[in-house]
PDB file of C-alpha atoms in Angstrom:
ATOM      1  CA  MET A  25    -109.519 278.132 181.064  1.00  0.00           C
ATOM      2  CA  ARG A  26    -108.196 280.199 183.575  1.00  0.00           C
ATOM      3  CA  GLN A  27    -110.075 281.307 186.020  1.00  0.00           C
ATOM      4  CA  SER A  28    -109.182 284.719 186.557  1.00  0.00           C
ATOM      5  CA  ASP A  29    -107.311 285.958 190.435  1.00  0.00           C
ATOM      6  CA  SER A  30    -110.802 287.160 191.365  1.00  0.00           C
ATOM      7  CA  GLN A  31    -112.606 283.914 191.092  1.00  0.00           C
ATOM      8  CA  ASN A  32    -109.513 282.373 192.675  1.00  0.00           C
ATOM      9  CA  ARG A  33    -109.618 284.131 195.891  1.00  0.00           C
ATOM     10  CA  LYS A  34    -113.121 283.537 196.311  1.00  0.00           C
ATOM     11  CA  SER A  35    -112.887 279.940 196.082  1.00  0.00           C
ATOM     12  CA  LYS A  36    -109.877 280.576 198.585  1.00  0.00           C
ATOM     13  CA  VAL A  37    -110.715 280.344 202.111  1.00  0.00           C
ATOM     14  CA  VAL A  38    -109.014 283.097 203.673  1.00  0.00           C
ATOM     15  CA  ARG A  39    -111.168 284.402 206.653  1.00  0.00           C
ATOM     16  CA  HIS A  40    -113.661 282.720 208.664  1.00  0.00           C
ATOM     17  CA  THR A  41    -116.658 284.234 206.896  1.00  0.00           C
ATOM     18  CA  ASP A  42    -115.272 282.068 204.134  1.00  0.00           C
ATOM     19  CA  LEU A  43    -116.360 278.754 205.393  1.00  0.00           C
ATOM     20  CA  GLU A  44    -119.157 277.940 204.974  1.00  0.00           C
ATOM     21  CA  VAL A  45    -119.842 275.961 208.420  1.00  0.00           C
ATOM     22  CA  TYR A  46    -119.252 279.689 209.682  1.00  0.00           C
ATOM     23  CA  GLN A  47    -121.908 281.035 206.439  1.00  0.00           C
ATOM     24  CA  ARG A  48    -124.243 278.143 207.545  1.00  0.00           C
ATOM     25  CA  ALA A  49    -123.536 278.750 211.683  1.00  0.00           C
ATOM     26  CA  PHE A  50    -124.288 282.879 211.331  1.00  0.00           C
ATOM     27  CA  LYS A  51    -127.397 282.495 209.076  1.00  0.00           C
ATOM     28  CA  ALA A  52    -128.772 279.817 211.454  1.00  0.00           C
ATOM     29  CA  ALA A  53    -127.948 281.981 214.479  1.00  0.00           C
ATOM     30  CA  MET A  54    -129.951 284.849 212.602  1.00  0.00           C
ATOM     31  CA  ASP A  55    -133.000 282.927 211.713  1.00  0.00           C
ATOM     32  CA  ILE A  56    -133.524 282.121 215.448  1.00  0.00           C
ATOM     33  CA  PHE A  57    -133.123 286.021 216.189  1.00  0.00           C
ATOM     34  CA  GLU A  58    -135.719 286.831 214.314  1.00  0.00           C
ATOM     35  CA  ALA A  59    -138.024 284.028 214.833  1.00  0.00           C
ATOM     36  CA  SER A  60    -137.000 284.425 219.142  1.00  0.00           C
ATOM     37  CA  LYS A  61    -138.234 288.234 218.840  1.00  0.00           C
ATOM     38  CA  THR A  62    -141.850 286.252 219.528  1.00  0.00           C
ATOM     39  CA  PHE A  63    -141.046 284.436 222.294  1.00  0.00           C
ATOM     40  CA  PRO A  64    -142.967 285.847 225.134  1.00  0.00           C
ATOM     41  CA  SER A  65    -141.673 289.097 227.309  1.00  0.00           C
ATOM     42  CA  GLU A  66    -141.457 286.953 230.538  1.00  0.00           C
ATOM     43  CA  GLU A  67    -138.763 284.761 228.834  1.00  0.00           C
ATOM     44  CA  LYS A  68    -136.333 287.670 227.712  1.00  0.00           C
ATOM     45  CA  TYR A  69    -133.763 286.339 230.510  1.00  0.00           C
ATOM     46  CA  SER A  70    -133.979 282.786 230.431  1.00  0.00           C
ATOM     47  CA  LEU A  71    -135.298 280.859 226.862  1.00  0.00           C
ATOM     48  CA  THR A  72    -134.680 283.834 224.642  1.00  0.00           C
ATOM     49  CA  ASP A  73    -131.613 285.024 226.074  1.00  0.00           C
ATOM     50  CA  GLN A  74    -130.121 280.988 226.405  1.00  0.00           C
ATOM     51  CA  ILE A  75    -131.188 280.123 222.232  1.00  0.00           C
ATOM     52  CA  ARG A  76    -130.087 283.847 221.028  1.00  0.00           C
ATOM     53  CA  ARG A  77    -126.679 282.983 223.017  1.00  0.00           C
ATOM     54  CA  ALA A  78    -126.007 279.557 222.279  1.00  0.00           C
ATOM     55  CA  SER A  79    -126.284 279.951 218.715  1.00  0.00           C
ATOM     56  CA  ARG A  80    -124.417 282.924 218.452  1.00  0.00           C
ATOM     57  CA  SER A  81    -121.675 281.354 219.902  1.00  0.00           C
ATOM     58  CA  VAL A  82    -121.866 278.570 217.328  1.00  0.00           C
ATOM     59  CA  ALA A  83    -120.461 280.807 214.850  1.00  0.00           C
ATOM     60  CA  ALA A  84    -118.433 283.163 217.646  1.00  0.00           C
ATOM     61  CA  ASN A  85    -116.745 279.916 218.320  1.00  0.00           C
ATOM     62  CA  VAL A  86    -115.494 279.121 214.463  1.00  0.00           C
ATOM     63  CA  ALA A  87    -114.021 282.185 214.206  1.00  0.00           C
ATOM     64  CA  GLU A  88    -112.044 281.832 217.172  1.00  0.00           C
ATOM     65  CA  GLY A  89    -110.960 278.555 216.226  1.00  0.00           C
ATOM     66  CA  TRP A  90    -110.102 279.820 212.626  1.00  0.00           C
ATOM     67  CA  ARG A  91    -107.120 281.867 214.596  1.00  0.00           C
ATOM     68  CA  LYS A  92    -105.980 278.910 216.295  1.00  0.00           C
ATOM     69  CA  ARG A  93    -105.729 276.688 213.791  1.00  0.00           C
ATOM     70  CA  ARG A  94    -101.752 277.005 214.186  1.00  0.00           C
ATOM     71  CA  TYR A  95    -102.060 274.405 216.935  1.00  0.00           C
ATOM     72  CA  ALA A  96    -104.490 271.475 215.893  1.00  0.00           C
ATOM     73  CA  ALA A  97    -105.144 270.852 219.365  1.00  0.00           C
ATOM     74  CA  SER A  98    -106.568 274.803 220.309  1.00  0.00           C
ATOM     75  CA  PHE A  99    -108.883 274.570 216.730  1.00  0.00           C
ATOM     76  CA  VAL A 100    -110.252 271.033 217.105  1.00  0.00           C
ATOM     77  CA  SER A 101    -111.442 272.237 220.194  1.00  0.00           C
ATOM     78  CA  LYS A 102    -112.586 275.397 219.999  1.00  0.00           C
ATOM     79  CA  LEU A 103    -114.704 273.351 216.737  1.00  0.00           C
ATOM     80  CA  ASN A 104    -115.831 271.234 219.964  1.00  0.00           C
ATOM     81  CA  ASP A 105    -117.328 273.875 221.779  1.00  0.00           C
ATOM     82  CA  SER A 106    -119.046 275.354 219.251  1.00  0.00           C
ATOM     83  CA  GLU A 107    -119.913 271.740 218.627  1.00  0.00           C
ATOM     84  CA  GLY A 108    -121.568 271.877 222.105  1.00  0.00           C
ATOM     85  CA  GLU A 109    -123.365 275.231 221.390  1.00  0.00           C
ATOM     86  CA  ALA A 110    -124.794 273.576 218.520  1.00  0.00           C
ATOM     87  CA  GLY A 111    -126.468 270.527 220.317  1.00  0.00           C
ATOM     88  CA  GLU A 112    -127.068 273.242 223.318  1.00  0.00           C
ATOM     89  CA  THR A 113    -129.212 275.278 220.545  1.00  0.00           C
ATOM     90  CA  GLN A 114    -131.802 272.301 219.339  1.00  0.00           C
ATOM     91  CA  CYS A 115    -132.057 271.788 223.263  1.00  0.00           C
ATOM     92  CA  TRP A 116    -133.466 275.165 223.563  1.00  0.00           C
ATOM     93  CA  LEU A 117    -135.211 274.458 220.120  1.00  0.00           C
ATOM     94  CA  GLN A 118    -137.148 271.741 221.769  1.00  0.00           C
ATOM     95  CA  PHE A 119    -138.287 273.572 224.558  1.00  0.00           C
ATOM     96  CA  ALA A 120    -139.620 276.560 222.315  1.00  0.00           C
ATOM     97  CA  VAL A 121    -141.436 273.853 220.846  1.00  0.00           C
ATOM     98  CA  GLU A 122    -143.259 272.395 223.397  1.00  0.00           C
ATOM     99  CA  CYS A 123    -143.606 275.905 225.364  1.00  0.00           C
ATOM    100  CA  GLY A 124    -145.618 276.610 222.038  1.00  0.00           C
ATOM    101  CA  TYR A 125    -143.492 279.292 221.265  1.00  0.00           C
ATOM    102  CA  LEU A 126    -142.293 278.076 218.060  1.00  0.00           C
ATOM    103  CA  LYS A 127    -144.285 276.185 215.055  1.00  0.00           C
ATOM    104  CA  ALA A 128    -142.666 272.468 214.923  1.00  0.00           C
ATOM    105  CA  GLY A 129    -142.219 273.075 211.356  1.00  0.00           C
ATOM    106  CA  THR A 130    -139.701 275.895 212.107  1.00  0.00           C
ATOM    107  CA  ALA A 131    -137.878 274.305 214.658  1.00  0.00           C
ATOM    108  CA  ARG A 132    -137.429 271.465 212.861  1.00  0.00           C
ATOM    109  CA  ALA A 133    -135.931 273.603 209.901  1.00  0.00           C
ATOM    110  CA  LEU A 134    -133.597 274.901 211.948  1.00  0.00           C
ATOM    111  CA  TYR A 135    -132.936 271.171 213.881  1.00  0.00           C
ATOM    112  CA  ARG A 136    -131.727 269.928 210.782  1.00  0.00           C
ATOM    113  CA  ALA A 137    -129.937 273.055 209.462  1.00  0.00           C
ATOM    114  CA  TYR A 138    -127.792 272.444 213.182  1.00  0.00           C
ATOM    115  CA  ASP A 139    -127.331 268.681 212.310  1.00  0.00           C
ATOM    116  CA  GLU A 140    -125.529 269.282 209.174  1.00  0.00           C
ATOM    117  CA  ILE A 141    -123.592 272.189 210.810  1.00  0.00           C
ATOM    118  CA  ILE A 142    -122.654 269.368 213.251  1.00  0.00           C
ATOM    119  CA  GLY A 143    -121.670 267.231 210.829  1.00  0.00           C
ATOM    120  CA  MET A 144    -119.039 269.578 209.182  1.00  0.00           C
ATOM    121  CA  LEU A 145    -117.764 270.957 212.244  1.00  0.00           C
ATOM    122  CA  VAL A 146    -117.168 267.139 213.054  1.00  0.00           C
ATOM    123  CA  ASN A 147    -115.686 266.827 209.704  1.00  0.00           C
ATOM    124  CA  MET A 148    -113.412 269.417 210.526  1.00  0.00           C
ATOM    125  CA  GLN A 149    -112.612 268.492 213.195  1.00  0.00           C
ATOM    126  CA  ASN A 150    -111.416 264.739 212.431  1.00  0.00           C
ATOM    127  CA  HIS A 151    -109.328 266.606 209.918  1.00  0.00           C
ATOM    128  CA  PRO A 152    -107.233 269.049 211.278  1.00  0.00           C
ATOM    129  CA  ASP A 153    -104.730 268.868 209.067  1.00  0.00           C
ATOM    130  CA  LYS A 154    -106.856 270.219 206.278  1.00  0.00           C
ATOM    131  CA  TRP A 155    -107.295 273.051 207.534  1.00  0.00           C
ATOM    132  CA  SER A 156    -104.021 274.219 209.720  1.00  0.00           C
ATOM    133  CA  ILE A 157    -101.951 277.219 208.761  1.00  0.00           C
ATOM    134  CA  THR A 158     -98.560 274.858 209.878  1.00  0.00           C
ATOM    135  CA  LYS A 159     -95.703 273.509 207.466  1.00  0.00           C
ATOM    136  CA  ARG A 160     -96.401 269.886 206.021  1.00  0.00           C
TER     137      ARG A 160
END
């Protein structure tokens, strides 16, 4: 049985927003945004700003890397930046728990989400040829 054109388009990765790693990173960043709304006002320009910036940067670097996939080194570099931002986000999550701003269970779930995102990013970095738009 043949899939319809609509179904084929949905399974094909055309835009960065089609990537599962991007979708997960975006969702995790939004979850952090919601959770950080309860952080104290004195953290507005420090922990709150840092964790939001780092978490958003994971998805943003995936998007930028997607547009640079014509050049494997540029693509991998942006994915590496994304991986670094994911690690930074995990660090800020630890601070948020230790400072009493975030429940351990919430942070643990977010931390695990970033572990999965990092795994996906590493896999993409190890196999950039699967994502390349250059002639093979």
